[in-house]
Tab-separated table of C-alpha atoms and ligand atoms in Angstrom:
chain	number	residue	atom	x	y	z
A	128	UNK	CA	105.057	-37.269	-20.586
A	129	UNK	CA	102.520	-34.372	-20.856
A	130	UNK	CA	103.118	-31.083	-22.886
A	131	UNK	CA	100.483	-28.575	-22.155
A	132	UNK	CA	100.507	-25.887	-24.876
A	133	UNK	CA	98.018	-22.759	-24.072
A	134	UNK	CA	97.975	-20.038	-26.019
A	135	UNK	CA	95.429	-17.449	-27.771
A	136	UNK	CA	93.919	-17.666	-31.478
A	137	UNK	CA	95.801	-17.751	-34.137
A	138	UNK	CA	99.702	-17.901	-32.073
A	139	UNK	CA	100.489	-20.933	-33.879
A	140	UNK	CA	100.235	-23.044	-31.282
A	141	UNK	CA	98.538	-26.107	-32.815
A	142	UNK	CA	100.871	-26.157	-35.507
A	143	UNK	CA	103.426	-26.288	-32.685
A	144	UNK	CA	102.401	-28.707	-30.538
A	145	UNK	CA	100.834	-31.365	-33.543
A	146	UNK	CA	104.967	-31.096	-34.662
A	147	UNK	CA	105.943	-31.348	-31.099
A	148	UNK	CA	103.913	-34.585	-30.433
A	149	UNK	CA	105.086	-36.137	-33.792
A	150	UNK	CA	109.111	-35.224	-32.630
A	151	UNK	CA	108.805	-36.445	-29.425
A	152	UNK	CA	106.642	-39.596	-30.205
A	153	UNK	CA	103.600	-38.680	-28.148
A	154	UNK	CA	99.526	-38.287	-29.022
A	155	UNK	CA	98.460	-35.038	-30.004
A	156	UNK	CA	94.470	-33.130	-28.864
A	157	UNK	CA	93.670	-30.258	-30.030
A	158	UNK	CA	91.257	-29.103	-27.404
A	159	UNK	CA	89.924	-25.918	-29.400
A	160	UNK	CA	88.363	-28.485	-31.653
A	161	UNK	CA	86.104	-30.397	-29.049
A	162	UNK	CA	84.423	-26.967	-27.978
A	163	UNK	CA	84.380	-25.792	-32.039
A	164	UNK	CA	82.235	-29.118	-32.305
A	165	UNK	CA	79.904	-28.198	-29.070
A	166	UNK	CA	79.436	-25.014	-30.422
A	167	UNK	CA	78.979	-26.182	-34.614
A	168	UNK	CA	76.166	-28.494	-33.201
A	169	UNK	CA	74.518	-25.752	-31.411
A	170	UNK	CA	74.537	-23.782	-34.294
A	171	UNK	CA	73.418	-26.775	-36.433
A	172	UNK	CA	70.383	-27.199	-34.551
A	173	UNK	CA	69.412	-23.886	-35.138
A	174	UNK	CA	69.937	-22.851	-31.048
A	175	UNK	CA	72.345	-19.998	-28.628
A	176	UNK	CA	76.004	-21.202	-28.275
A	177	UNK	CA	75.368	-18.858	-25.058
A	178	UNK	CA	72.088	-21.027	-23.988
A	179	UNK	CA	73.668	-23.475	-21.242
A	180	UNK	CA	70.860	-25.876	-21.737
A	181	UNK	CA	71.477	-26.319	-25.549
A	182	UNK	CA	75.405	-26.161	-24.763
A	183	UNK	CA	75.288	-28.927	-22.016
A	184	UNK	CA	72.989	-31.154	-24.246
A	185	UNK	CA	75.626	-30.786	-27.122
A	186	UNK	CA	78.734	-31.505	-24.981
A	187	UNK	CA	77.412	-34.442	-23.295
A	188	UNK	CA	76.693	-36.469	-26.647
A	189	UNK	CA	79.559	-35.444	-28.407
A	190	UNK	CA	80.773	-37.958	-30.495
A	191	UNK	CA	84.588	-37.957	-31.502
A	192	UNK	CA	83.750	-38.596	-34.703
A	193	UNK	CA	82.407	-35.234	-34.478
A	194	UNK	CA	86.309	-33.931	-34.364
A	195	UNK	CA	86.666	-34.561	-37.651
A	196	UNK	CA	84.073	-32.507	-39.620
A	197	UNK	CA	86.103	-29.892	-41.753
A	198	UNK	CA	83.463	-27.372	-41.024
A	199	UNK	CA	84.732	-26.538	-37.545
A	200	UNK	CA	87.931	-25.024	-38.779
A	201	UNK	CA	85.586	-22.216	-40.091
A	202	UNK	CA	85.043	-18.889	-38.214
A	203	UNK	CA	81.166	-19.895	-36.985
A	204	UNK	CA	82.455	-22.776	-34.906
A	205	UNK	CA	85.257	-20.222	-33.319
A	206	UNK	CA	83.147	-17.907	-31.864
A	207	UNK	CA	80.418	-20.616	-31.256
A	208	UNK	CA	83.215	-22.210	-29.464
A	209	UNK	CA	83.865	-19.727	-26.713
A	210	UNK	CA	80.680	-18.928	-25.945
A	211	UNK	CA	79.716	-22.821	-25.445
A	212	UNK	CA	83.293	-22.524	-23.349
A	213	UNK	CA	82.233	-19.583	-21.103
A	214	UNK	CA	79.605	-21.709	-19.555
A	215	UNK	CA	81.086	-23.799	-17.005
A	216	UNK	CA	78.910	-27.383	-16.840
A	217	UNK	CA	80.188	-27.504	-20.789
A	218	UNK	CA	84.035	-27.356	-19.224
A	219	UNK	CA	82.553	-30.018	-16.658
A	220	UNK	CA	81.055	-32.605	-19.210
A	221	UNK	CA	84.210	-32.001	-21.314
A	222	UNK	CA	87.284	-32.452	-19.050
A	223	UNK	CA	87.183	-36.130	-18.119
A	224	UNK	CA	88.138	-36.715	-22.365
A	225	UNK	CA	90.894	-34.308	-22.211
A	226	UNK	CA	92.471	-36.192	-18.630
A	227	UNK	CA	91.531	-39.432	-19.898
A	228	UNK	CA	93.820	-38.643	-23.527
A	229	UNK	CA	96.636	-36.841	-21.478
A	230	UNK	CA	97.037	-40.063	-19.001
A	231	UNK	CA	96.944	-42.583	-21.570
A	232	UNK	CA	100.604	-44.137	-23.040
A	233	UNK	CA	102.777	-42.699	-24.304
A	234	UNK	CA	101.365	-39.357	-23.412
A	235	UNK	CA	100.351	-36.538	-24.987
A	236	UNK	CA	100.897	-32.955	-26.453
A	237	UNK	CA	97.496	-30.983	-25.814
A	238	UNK	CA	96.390	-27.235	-26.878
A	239	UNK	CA	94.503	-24.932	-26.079
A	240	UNK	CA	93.590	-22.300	-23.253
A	241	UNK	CA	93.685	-24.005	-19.963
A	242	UNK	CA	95.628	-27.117	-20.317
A	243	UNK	CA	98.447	-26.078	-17.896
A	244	UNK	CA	95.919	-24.209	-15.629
A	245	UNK	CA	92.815	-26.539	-14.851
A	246	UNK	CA	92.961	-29.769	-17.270
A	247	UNK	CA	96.687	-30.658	-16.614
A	248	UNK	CA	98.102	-28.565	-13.816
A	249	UNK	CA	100.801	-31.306	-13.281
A	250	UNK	CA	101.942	-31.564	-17.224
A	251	UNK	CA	105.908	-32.390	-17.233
A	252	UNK	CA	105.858	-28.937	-19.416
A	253	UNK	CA	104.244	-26.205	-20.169
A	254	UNK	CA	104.420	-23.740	-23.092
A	255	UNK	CA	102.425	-20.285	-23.145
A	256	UNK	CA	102.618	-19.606	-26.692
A	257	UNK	CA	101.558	-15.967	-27.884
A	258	UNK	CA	102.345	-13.599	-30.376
A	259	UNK	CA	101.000	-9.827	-30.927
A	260	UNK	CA	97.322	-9.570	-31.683
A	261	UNK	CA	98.162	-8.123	-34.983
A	262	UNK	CA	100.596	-10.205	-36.465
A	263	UNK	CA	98.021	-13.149	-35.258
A	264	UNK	CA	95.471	-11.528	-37.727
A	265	UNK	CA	98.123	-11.453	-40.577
A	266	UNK	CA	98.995	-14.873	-40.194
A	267	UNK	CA	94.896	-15.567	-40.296
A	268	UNK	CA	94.153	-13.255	-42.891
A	269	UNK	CA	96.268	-14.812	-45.175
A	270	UNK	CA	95.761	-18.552	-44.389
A	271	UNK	CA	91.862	-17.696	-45.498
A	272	UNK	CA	93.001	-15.872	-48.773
A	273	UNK	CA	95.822	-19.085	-49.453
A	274	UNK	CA	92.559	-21.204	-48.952
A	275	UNK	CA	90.575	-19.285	-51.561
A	276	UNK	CA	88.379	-18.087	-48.928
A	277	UNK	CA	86.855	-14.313	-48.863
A	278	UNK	CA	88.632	-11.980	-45.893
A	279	UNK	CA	89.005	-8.832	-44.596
A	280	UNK	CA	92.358	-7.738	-42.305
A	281	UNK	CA	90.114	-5.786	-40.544
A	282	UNK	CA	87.365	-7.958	-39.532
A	283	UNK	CA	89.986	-10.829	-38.576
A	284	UNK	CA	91.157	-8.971	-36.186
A	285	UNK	CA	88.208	-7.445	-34.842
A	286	UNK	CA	87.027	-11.075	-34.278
A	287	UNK	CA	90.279	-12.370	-32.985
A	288	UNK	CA	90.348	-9.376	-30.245
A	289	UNK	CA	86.962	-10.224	-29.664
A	290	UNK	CA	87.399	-13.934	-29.430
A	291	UNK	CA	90.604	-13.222	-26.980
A	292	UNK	CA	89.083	-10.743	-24.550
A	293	UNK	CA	85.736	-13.152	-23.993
A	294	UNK	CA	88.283	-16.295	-23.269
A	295	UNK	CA	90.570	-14.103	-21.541
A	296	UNK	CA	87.946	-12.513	-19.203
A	297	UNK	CA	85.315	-15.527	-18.309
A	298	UNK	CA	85.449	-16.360	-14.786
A	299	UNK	CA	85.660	-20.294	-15.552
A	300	UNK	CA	88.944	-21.435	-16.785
A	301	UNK	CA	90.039	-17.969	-18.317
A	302	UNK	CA	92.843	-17.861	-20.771
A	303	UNK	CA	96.076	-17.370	-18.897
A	304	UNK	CA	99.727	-18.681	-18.379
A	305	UNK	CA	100.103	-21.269	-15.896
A	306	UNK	CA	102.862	-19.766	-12.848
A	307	UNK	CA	105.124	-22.438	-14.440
A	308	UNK	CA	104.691	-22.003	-17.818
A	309	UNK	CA	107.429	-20.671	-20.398
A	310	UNK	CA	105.972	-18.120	-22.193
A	311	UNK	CA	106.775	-18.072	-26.284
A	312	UNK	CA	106.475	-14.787	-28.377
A	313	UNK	CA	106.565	-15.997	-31.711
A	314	UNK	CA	105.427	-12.458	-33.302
A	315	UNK	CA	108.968	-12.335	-35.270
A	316	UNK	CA	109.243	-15.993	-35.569
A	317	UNK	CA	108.183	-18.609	-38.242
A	318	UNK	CA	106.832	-21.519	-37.912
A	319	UNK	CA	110.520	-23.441	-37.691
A	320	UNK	CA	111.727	-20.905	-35.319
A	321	UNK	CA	108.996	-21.243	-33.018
A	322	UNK	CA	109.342	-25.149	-32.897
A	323	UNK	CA	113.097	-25.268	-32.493
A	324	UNK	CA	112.609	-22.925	-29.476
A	325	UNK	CA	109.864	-25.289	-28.257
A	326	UNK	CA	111.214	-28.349	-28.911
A	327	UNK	CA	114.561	-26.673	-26.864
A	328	UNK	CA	112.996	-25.634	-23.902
A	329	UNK	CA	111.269	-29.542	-24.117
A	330	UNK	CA	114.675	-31.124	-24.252
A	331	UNK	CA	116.334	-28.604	-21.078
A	332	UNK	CA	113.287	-29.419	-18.918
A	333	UNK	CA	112.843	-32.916	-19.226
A	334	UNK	CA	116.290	-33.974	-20.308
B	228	C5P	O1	92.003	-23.234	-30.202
B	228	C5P	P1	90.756	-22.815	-30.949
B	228	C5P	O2	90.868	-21.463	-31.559
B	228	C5P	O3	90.296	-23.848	-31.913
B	228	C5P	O4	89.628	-22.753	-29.804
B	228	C5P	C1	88.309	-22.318	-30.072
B	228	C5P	C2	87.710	-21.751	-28.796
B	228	C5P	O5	87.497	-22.837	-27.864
B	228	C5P	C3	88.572	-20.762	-28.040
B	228	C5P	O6	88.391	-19.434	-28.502
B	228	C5P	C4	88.115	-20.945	-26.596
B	228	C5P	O7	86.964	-20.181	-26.321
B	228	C5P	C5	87.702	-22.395	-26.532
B	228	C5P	N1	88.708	-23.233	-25.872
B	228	C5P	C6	88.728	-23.251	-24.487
B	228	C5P	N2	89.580	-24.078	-23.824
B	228	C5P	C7	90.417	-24.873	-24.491
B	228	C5P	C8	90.448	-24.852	-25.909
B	228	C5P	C9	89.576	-23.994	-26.575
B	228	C5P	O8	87.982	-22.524	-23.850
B	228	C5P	N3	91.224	-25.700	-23.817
């Protein structure tokens, strides 16, 4: 079974679909990570995230043990992220992981922006999962404080609007719902809410 779960910054959708794949047995990829790490190493060596040639070099020696560096849950490796995903060859280099994970037993759980469009148009189910651009920032705003971390409301959503409208309006792979994908508003939800809805519409559609 594949679950594709798409879904702008900050919706909750990772938390989501990591409990998802634990519930229902099944490997979990979060796909925002592999272009945080093409776009951390960019940065690392000093180069553009927007430079194709630096971009391409980066995603075609990623390493998985790459995944793993805390350092791309920070805000750097987000925006580095989708600019390094705005250039299609990086989508190119990067998709046969991403198929390779989702056809391998027992299946997987995968998020991120164009799993139910482009990497797994066929997934058994598909969740858009979404939630109001402000409530989005809350929710980031005060993750960063509960970390100890410095942040302004303001500028958290000013970069989540920006991060949204550049993955929203590339021409390769942009941000959107599948045609067959459930869409799931969790503005007034929390995080139980929003997985007992998932994990419902799971259940109905696969049986
Ligand atoms: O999901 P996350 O916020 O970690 O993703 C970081 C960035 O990686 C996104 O803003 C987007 O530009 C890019 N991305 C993508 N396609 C995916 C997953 C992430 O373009 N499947």
């Amino acid at each position: 079974m594949i679950i594709a779960v798409d879904g702008p910054a900050a919706s909750g959708k990772g938390t989501l679909a990591r409990r998802m794949a634990a519930e229902l047995g099944l490997a979990y990829l979060d796909t925002g990570k592999i272009y945080r790490a093409v776009g951390y190493r960019v940065l690392a060596e000093d180069g553009d995230p927007a430079d194709p040639e630096a971009a391409l070099a980066a995603a075609r020696t990623l390493d998985v043990s790459q995944l793993s560096d805390p350092a791309l849950a920070g805000d750097d490796a987000a925006e580095a992220a989708s600019k390094v995903a705005a250039i299609p060859a990086v989508r190119d280099a990067l998709m046969a992981f991403q198929r390779d994970f989702a056809a391998s037993p027992p299946g997987a759980v995968l998020d991120g922006r164009d799993i139910g469009t482009v990497v797994c148009p066929d997934a058994d189910v598909k969740l858009f999962v979404t939630a109001d651009v402000e409530t989005r920032a809350e929710r980031r705003h005060k993750e960063l404080l509960d970390r100890g971390e410095p942040s302004i409301y303001a500028r958290v959503l000013q970069a989540l609007a920006d991060r949204d409208s550049r993955d929203r309006s590339r021409s390769t792979a942009p941000m959107k719902a599948a045609d067959d994908a459930i869409i799931v508003d969790t503005t007034t939800m929390d995080a139980d809410a929003a997985f007992n809805t998932a994990i419902n519409i799971v259940r109905s559609r696969t049986g």
